[in-house]
Amino acid sequence: SPPRRLATPAGFRKSPLVRHSGKDALSTAYMPDGRPIEVAWQIVDLGQLIVSHNPFTLEVNRDFPQELQPRDRGRKSYQDQIARLVAGFNPDLLTWSATVSDGAPIVGPGAVPGTGVVESGNGRTMALSRVYKADGAKADAYRDTVRTWAKELGISMPRVDLPVLVRVRQTDVDRAEFARGANVSTLQ
């Protein structure tokens, strides 16, 4: 089907151009060098995501391919970054973005059904884990945001306790190179 622009959600200047192919809602996110990366929108349970480090202790996750984590998450600056993300948590910042370095986390196509390695957005996903653990107004606001985007994108909203809006990378890439590029600010 031809691409269509979504309604502009509150707080956004522009919304994504989305096209549907079968049951998938597809859009494009861009690397800092301008290369396009096609992504499919999905909602998964937080427990299905494999992040680089334990969200609470920041210990290395042995199930995560470490070549995909170019940042040293053990440093105090990253602990502080995640704490800042939680303190200033804004659900809208975990939705659409034109870049791979912002917005909903990007997961790889996953070798094991039902799991997804977070290739871009480990810090955001770890912060979301902490928000969900606190189970307060921020968690409720994120759940509401996910429901809104599911409706807007025309994708199914699974019955899960901890829904996460993700972008599943469709473009074939060198995963380690992609992860390094996705961690470069588009302003740099």
CSV table of N, CA and C in Angstrom, one decimal, residues 65-161:
chain,number,residue,atom,x,y,z
A,65,PRO,N,25.0,-10.1,22.9
A,65,PRO,CA,26.2,-10.0,22.2
A,65,PRO,C,26.9,-8.7,22.4
A,66,GLN,N,28.0,-8.7,23.2
A,66,GLN,CA,28.6,-7.5,23.7
A,66,GLN,C,29.2,-6.6,22.6
A,67,GLU,N,29.5,-7.2,21.4
A,67,GLU,CA,30.0,-6.4,20.3
A,67,GLU,C,28.9,-5.4,19.8
A,68,LEU,N,27.7,-5.6,20.3
A,68,LEU,CA,26.6,-4.6,19.9
A,68,LEU,C,26.4,-3.5,21.0
A,69,GLN,N,27.3,-3.5,22.0
A,69,GLN,CA,27.2,-2.4,23.0
A,69,GLN,C,28.5,-1.6,23.0
A,70,PRO,N,28.5,-0.6,22.2
A,70,PRO,CA,29.8,0.2,22.1
A,70,PRO,C,30.0,1.1,23.3
A,71,ARG,N,29.1,1.2,24.2
A,71,ARG,CA,29.3,2.0,25.4
A,71,ARG,C,29.6,1.2,26.6
A,72,ASP,N,30.4,1.8,27.5
A,72,ASP,CA,30.7,1.1,28.8
A,72,ASP,C,29.6,1.5,29.8
A,73,ARG,N,28.7,0.6,30.0
A,73,ARG,CA,27.5,0.9,30.8
A,73,ARG,C,27.9,0.7,32.3
A,74,GLY,N,29.1,0.3,32.6
A,74,GLY,CA,29.5,0.2,34.0
A,74,GLY,C,30.0,1.5,34.6
A,75,ARG,N,30.3,2.5,33.8
A,75,ARG,CA,30.8,3.8,34.3
A,75,ARG,C,29.7,4.5,35.0
A,76,LYS,N,30.1,5.3,36.0
A,76,LYS,CA,29.1,6.1,36.7
A,76,LYS,C,28.3,7.0,35.9
A,77,SER,N,28.9,7.6,34.8
A,77,SER,CA,28.1,8.5,34.0
A,77,SER,C,26.9,7.8,33.3
A,78,TYR,N,27.0,6.5,33.0
A,78,TYR,CA,25.9,5.8,32.4
A,78,TYR,C,24.8,5.5,33.5
A,79,GLN,N,25.3,5.2,34.7
A,79,GLN,CA,24.3,5.0,35.8
A,79,GLN,C,23.5,6.3,36.0
A,80,ASP,N,24.2,7.4,35.9
A,80,ASP,CA,23.6,8.7,36.1
A,80,ASP,C,22.6,9.0,34.9
A,81,GLN,N,23.1,8.6,33.7
A,81,GLN,CA,22.2,8.9,32.5
A,81,GLN,C,20.9,8.1,32.7
A,82,ILE,N,20.9,6.9,33.1
A,82,ILE,CA,19.7,6.1,33.2
A,82,ILE,C,18.8,6.7,34.3
A,83,ALA,N,19.5,7.1,35.4
A,83,ALA,CA,18.7,7.7,36.5
A,83,ALA,C,18.0,9.0,36.0
A,84,ARG,N,18.7,9.8,35.2
A,84,ARG,CA,18.1,11.0,34.6
A,84,ARG,C,16.9,10.7,33.6
A,85,LEU,N,17.1,9.6,32.8
A,85,LEU,CA,16.0,9.2,31.9
A,85,LEU,C,14.8,8.8,32.7
A,86,VAL,N,15.0,8.1,33.9
A,86,VAL,CA,13.9,7.7,34.7
A,86,VAL,C,13.2,8.9,35.3
A,87,ALA,N,14.0,9.8,35.9
A,87,ALA,CA,13.5,11.0,36.6
A,87,ALA,C,12.7,11.9,35.7
A,88,GLY,N,13.2,12.1,34.4
A,88,GLY,CA,12.5,12.9,33.5
A,88,GLY,C,11.7,12.1,32.4
A,89,PHE,N,11.3,10.9,32.8
A,89,PHE,CA,10.7,10.0,31.8
A,89,PHE,C,9.5,10.7,31.1
A,90,ASN,N,9.6,10.6,29.7
A,90,ASN,CA,8.6,11.1,28.8
A,90,ASN,C,8.3,10.0,27.8
A,91,PRO,N,7.1,9.4,27.9
A,91,PRO,CA,6.7,8.3,27.0
A,91,PRO,C,6.8,8.7,25.6
A,92,ASP,N,6.6,9.9,25.2
A,92,ASP,CA,6.6,10.3,23.8
A,92,ASP,C,8.0,10.2,23.2
A,93,LEU,N,9.0,10.2,24.0
A,93,LEU,CA,10.4,10.0,23.6
A,93,LEU,C,10.8,8.6,23.3
A,94,LEU,N,9.9,7.7,23.5
A,94,LEU,CA,10.1,6.2,23.2
A,94,LEU,C,9.1,5.8,22.2
A,95,THR,N,8.8,6.7,21.3
A,95,THR,CA,7.9,6.4,20.1
A,95,THR,C,8.6,6.7,18.8
A,96,TRP,N,8.0,7.4,17.9
A,96,TRP,CA,8.6,7.6,16.6
A,96,TRP,C,9.8,8.6,16.7
A,97,SER,N,10.8,8.3,15.9
A,97,SER,CA,11.9,9.2,15.6
A,97,SER,C,12.4,8.9,14.2
A,98,ALA,N,12.8,10.0,13.6
A,98,ALA,CA,13.4,9.8,12.2
A,98,ALA,C,14.8,9.2,12.3
A,99,THR,N,15.4,9.1,13.5
A,99,THR,CA,16.7,8.6,13.6
A,99,THR,C,16.7,7.3,14.3
A,100,VAL,N,17.8,6.5,14.1
A,100,VAL,CA,17.9,5.2,14.8
A,100,VAL,C,18.4,5.4,16.2
A,101,SER,N,19.0,6.6,16.5
A,101,SER,CA,19.5,6.8,17.9
A,101,SER,C,18.5,7.3,18.9
A,102,ASP,N,17.3,7.6,18.5
A,102,ASP,CA,16.3,8.1,19.4
A,102,ASP,C,15.0,7.3,19.1
A,103,GLY,N,14.0,7.5,20.0
A,103,GLY,CA,12.7,6.9,19.8
A,103,GLY,C,12.6,5.5,20.4
A,104,ALA,N,11.6,4.8,19.8
A,104,ALA,CA,11.4,3.4,20.2
A,104,ALA,C,12.7,2.6,20.0
A,105,PRO,N,13.0,1.7,20.9
A,105,PRO,CA,14.2,0.9,20.7
A,105,PRO,C,14.1,0.1,19.4
A,106,ILE,N,15.3,-0.2,18.8
A,106,ILE,CA,15.4,-1.0,17.6
A,106,ILE,C,16.0,-2.3,18.0
A,107,VAL,N,15.3,-3.4,17.6
A,107,VAL,CA,15.7,-4.7,17.9
A,107,VAL,C,16.0,-5.4,16.6
A,108,GLY,N,16.9,-6.4,16.7
A,108,GLY,CA,17.3,-7.2,15.5
A,108,GLY,C,16.2,-8.2,15.2
A,109,PRO,N,16.2,-8.7,14.1
A,109,PRO,CA,15.2,-9.7,13.7
A,109,PRO,C,15.1,-10.9,14.6
A,110,GLY,N,16.1,-11.1,15.5
A,110,GLY,CA,16.1,-12.2,16.5
A,110,GLY,C,16.1,-13.6,15.9
A,111,ALA,N,17.1,-14.3,16.4
A,111,ALA,CA,17.3,-15.7,15.9
A,111,ALA,C,16.3,-16.6,16.6
A,112,VAL,N,15.9,-16.3,17.8
A,112,VAL,CA,15.0,-17.1,18.6
A,112,VAL,C,13.6,-16.4,18.6
A,113,PRO,N,12.5,-17.1,18.1
A,113,PRO,CA,11.2,-16.5,18.1
A,113,PRO,C,10.8,-16.0,19.5
A,114,GLY,N,10.2,-14.8,19.6
A,114,GLY,CA,9.8,-14.3,20.8
A,114,GLY,C,10.8,-13.5,21.6
A,115,THR,N,12.0,-13.3,21.0
A,115,THR,CA,13.0,-12.5,21.7
A,115,THR,C,13.6,-11.5,20.7
A,116,GLY,N,14.1,-10.5,21.3
A,116,GLY,CA,14.7,-9.4,20.4
A,116,GLY,C,15.9,-8.8,21.1
A,117,VAL,N,17.1,-8.8,20.5
A,117,VAL,CA,18.2,-8.2,21.0
A,117,VAL,C,18.1,-6.7,20.7
A,118,VAL,N,18.2,-5.9,21.7
A,118,VAL,CA,18.1,-4.4,21.5
A,118,VAL,C,19.5,-3.9,20.9
A,119,GLU,N,19.4,-3.5,19.7
A,119,GLU,CA,20.6,-3.0,18.9
A,119,GLU,C,20.8,-1.5,19.1
A,120,SER,N,19.7,-0.8,19.3
A,120,SER,CA,19.8,0.6,19.6
A,120,SER,C,18.7,1.0,20.6
A,121,GLY,N,19.1,1.6,21.7
A,121,GLY,CA,18.1,1.9,22.8
A,121,GLY,C,18.3,1.1,24.0
A,122,ASN,N,19.4,0.6,24.3
A,122,ASN,CA,19.6,-0.1,25.6
A,122,ASN,C,19.4,0.7,26.8
A,123,GLY,N,19.9,1.9,26.8
A,123,GLY,CA,19.7,2.8,27.9
A,123,GLY,C,18.3,3.2,28.1
A,124,ARG,N,17.6,3.5,27.0
A,124,ARG,CA,16.2,3.8,27.1
A,124,ARG,C,15.3,2.6,27.6
A,125,THR,N,15.7,1.4,27.1
A,125,THR,CA,15.0,0.2,27.6
A,125,THR,C,15.3,-0.1,29.0
A,126,MET,N,16.5,0.1,29.5
A,126,MET,CA,16.9,-0.1,30.9
A,126,MET,C,16.1,0.9,31.8
A,127,ALA,N,16.0,2.2,31.3
A,127,ALA,CA,15.2,3.2,32.1
A,127,ALA,C,13.7,2.8,32.1
A,128,LEU,N,13.2,2.3,31.0
A,128,LEU,CA,11.8,1.8,31.0
A,128,LEU,C,11.6,0.7,32.0
A,129,SER,N,12.6,-0.2,32.1
A,129,SER,CA,12.5,-1.3,33.1
A,129,SER,C,12.3,-0.8,34.5
A,130,ARG,N,13.1,0.3,34.8
A,130,ARG,CA,13.0,0.9,36.1
A,130,ARG,C,11.7,1.6,36.3
A,131,VAL,N,11.2,2.2,35.2
A,131,VAL,CA,9.8,2.8,35.3
A,131,VAL,C,8.8,1.8,35.6
A,132,TYR,N,8.8,0.7,34.8
A,132,TYR,CA,7.8,-0.4,35.0
A,132,TYR,C,7.9,-1.0,36.4
A,133,LYS,N,9.1,-1.1,36.9
A,133,LYS,CA,9.3,-1.7,38.3
A,133,LYS,C,8.7,-0.8,39.3
A,134,ALA,N,8.8,0.5,39.2
A,134,ALA,CA,8.2,1.4,40.1
A,134,ALA,C,6.7,1.4,40.0
A,135,ASP,N,6.1,1.0,38.8
A,135,ASP,CA,4.7,0.8,38.6
A,135,ASP,C,3.8,2.0,39.1
A,136,GLY,N,4.1,3.2,38.7
A,136,GLY,CA,3.4,4.3,39.1
A,136,GLY,C,2.8,5.1,37.9
A,137,ALA,N,2.6,6.4,38.0
A,137,ALA,CA,2.0,7.2,37.0
A,137,ALA,C,2.8,7.1,35.7
A,138,LYS,N,4.1,7.1,35.8
A,138,LYS,CA,5.0,7.1,34.5
A,138,LYS,C,4.7,5.8,33.8
A,139,ALA,N,4.6,4.7,34.5
A,139,ALA,CA,4.4,3.4,33.8
A,139,ALA,C,3.0,3.4,33.1
A,140,ASP,N,2.0,3.9,33.8
A,140,ASP,CA,0.6,4.0,33.3
A,140,ASP,C,0.6,4.9,32.0
A,141,ALA,N,1.3,6.0,32.1
A,141,ALA,CA,1.4,7.0,30.9
A,141,ALA,C,2.0,6.3,29.7
A,142,TYR,N,3.1,5.5,30.0
A,142,TYR,CA,3.7,4.8,28.9
A,142,TYR,C,2.8,3.8,28.3
A,143,ARG,N,2.1,3.0,29.1
A,143,ARG,CA,1.1,2.0,28.6
A,143,ARG,C,0.1,2.7,27.7
A,144,ASP,N,-0.4,3.9,28.2
A,144,ASP,CA,-1.4,4.6,27.4
A,144,ASP,C,-0.8,5.1,26.0
A,145,THR,N,0.4,5.5,26.1
A,145,THR,CA,1.1,5.9,24.8
A,145,THR,C,1.3,4.8,23.9
A,146,VAL,N,1.6,3.6,24.4
A,146,VAL,CA,1.8,2.4,23.5
A,146,VAL,C,0.4,2.1,22.9
A,147,ARG,N,-0.7,2.1,23.7
A,147,ARG,CA,-2.0,1.8,23.1
A,147,ARG,C,-2.4,2.8,22.0
A,148,THR,N,-2.1,4.1,22.2
A,148,THR,CA,-2.3,5.2,21.2
A,148,THR,C,-1.6,4.9,19.9
A,149,TRP,N,-0.3,4.6,20.1
A,149,TRP,CA,0.5,4.3,18.9
A,149,TRP,C,0.1,3.0,18.2
A,150,ALA,N,-0.3,2.0,18.9
A,150,ALA,CA,-0.8,0.8,18.3
A,150,ALA,C,-2.0,1.1,17.4
A,151,LYS,N,-2.9,1.8,17.9
A,151,LYS,CA,-4.1,2.2,17.1
A,151,LYS,C,-3.7,3.0,15.9
A,152,GLU,N,-2.8,4.0,16.1
A,152,GLU,CA,-2.4,4.9,15.1
A,152,GLU,C,-1.7,4.2,14.0
A,153,LEU,N,-0.8,3.2,14.4
A,153,LEU,CA,0.0,2.5,13.4
A,153,LEU,C,-0.8,1.3,12.8
A,154,GLY,N,-1.9,1.0,13.4
A,154,GLY,CA,-2.7,-0.1,12.8
A,154,GLY,C,-2.1,-1.5,13.1
A,155,ILE,N,-1.4,-1.6,14.3
A,155,ILE,CA,-0.8,-2.9,14.7
A,155,ILE,C,-1.5,-3.4,15.9
A,156,SER,N,-1.4,-4.7,16.1
A,156,SER,CA,-2.1,-5.4,17.2
A,156,SER,C,-1.4,-5.0,18.6
A,157,MET,N,-2.3,-4.9,19.6
A,157,MET,CA,-1.9,-4.6,20.9
A,157,MET,C,-2.0,-5.9,21.7
A,158,PRO,N,-0.9,-6.6,21.9
A,158,PRO,CA,-1.0,-7.9,22.6
A,158,PRO,C,-1.3,-7.7,24.1
A,159,ARG,N,-1.9,-8.7,24.6
A,159,ARG,CA,-2.2,-8.7,26.1
A,159,ARG,C,-1.0,-9.1,26.9
A,160,VAL,N,-0.2,-8.1,27.2
A,160,VAL,CA,1.0,-8.3,28.0
A,160,VAL,C,1.0,-7.3,29.1
A,161,ASP,N,1.7,-7.6,30.2
A,161,ASP,CA,1.8,-6.8,31.4
A,161,ASP,C,2.7,-5.5,31.1
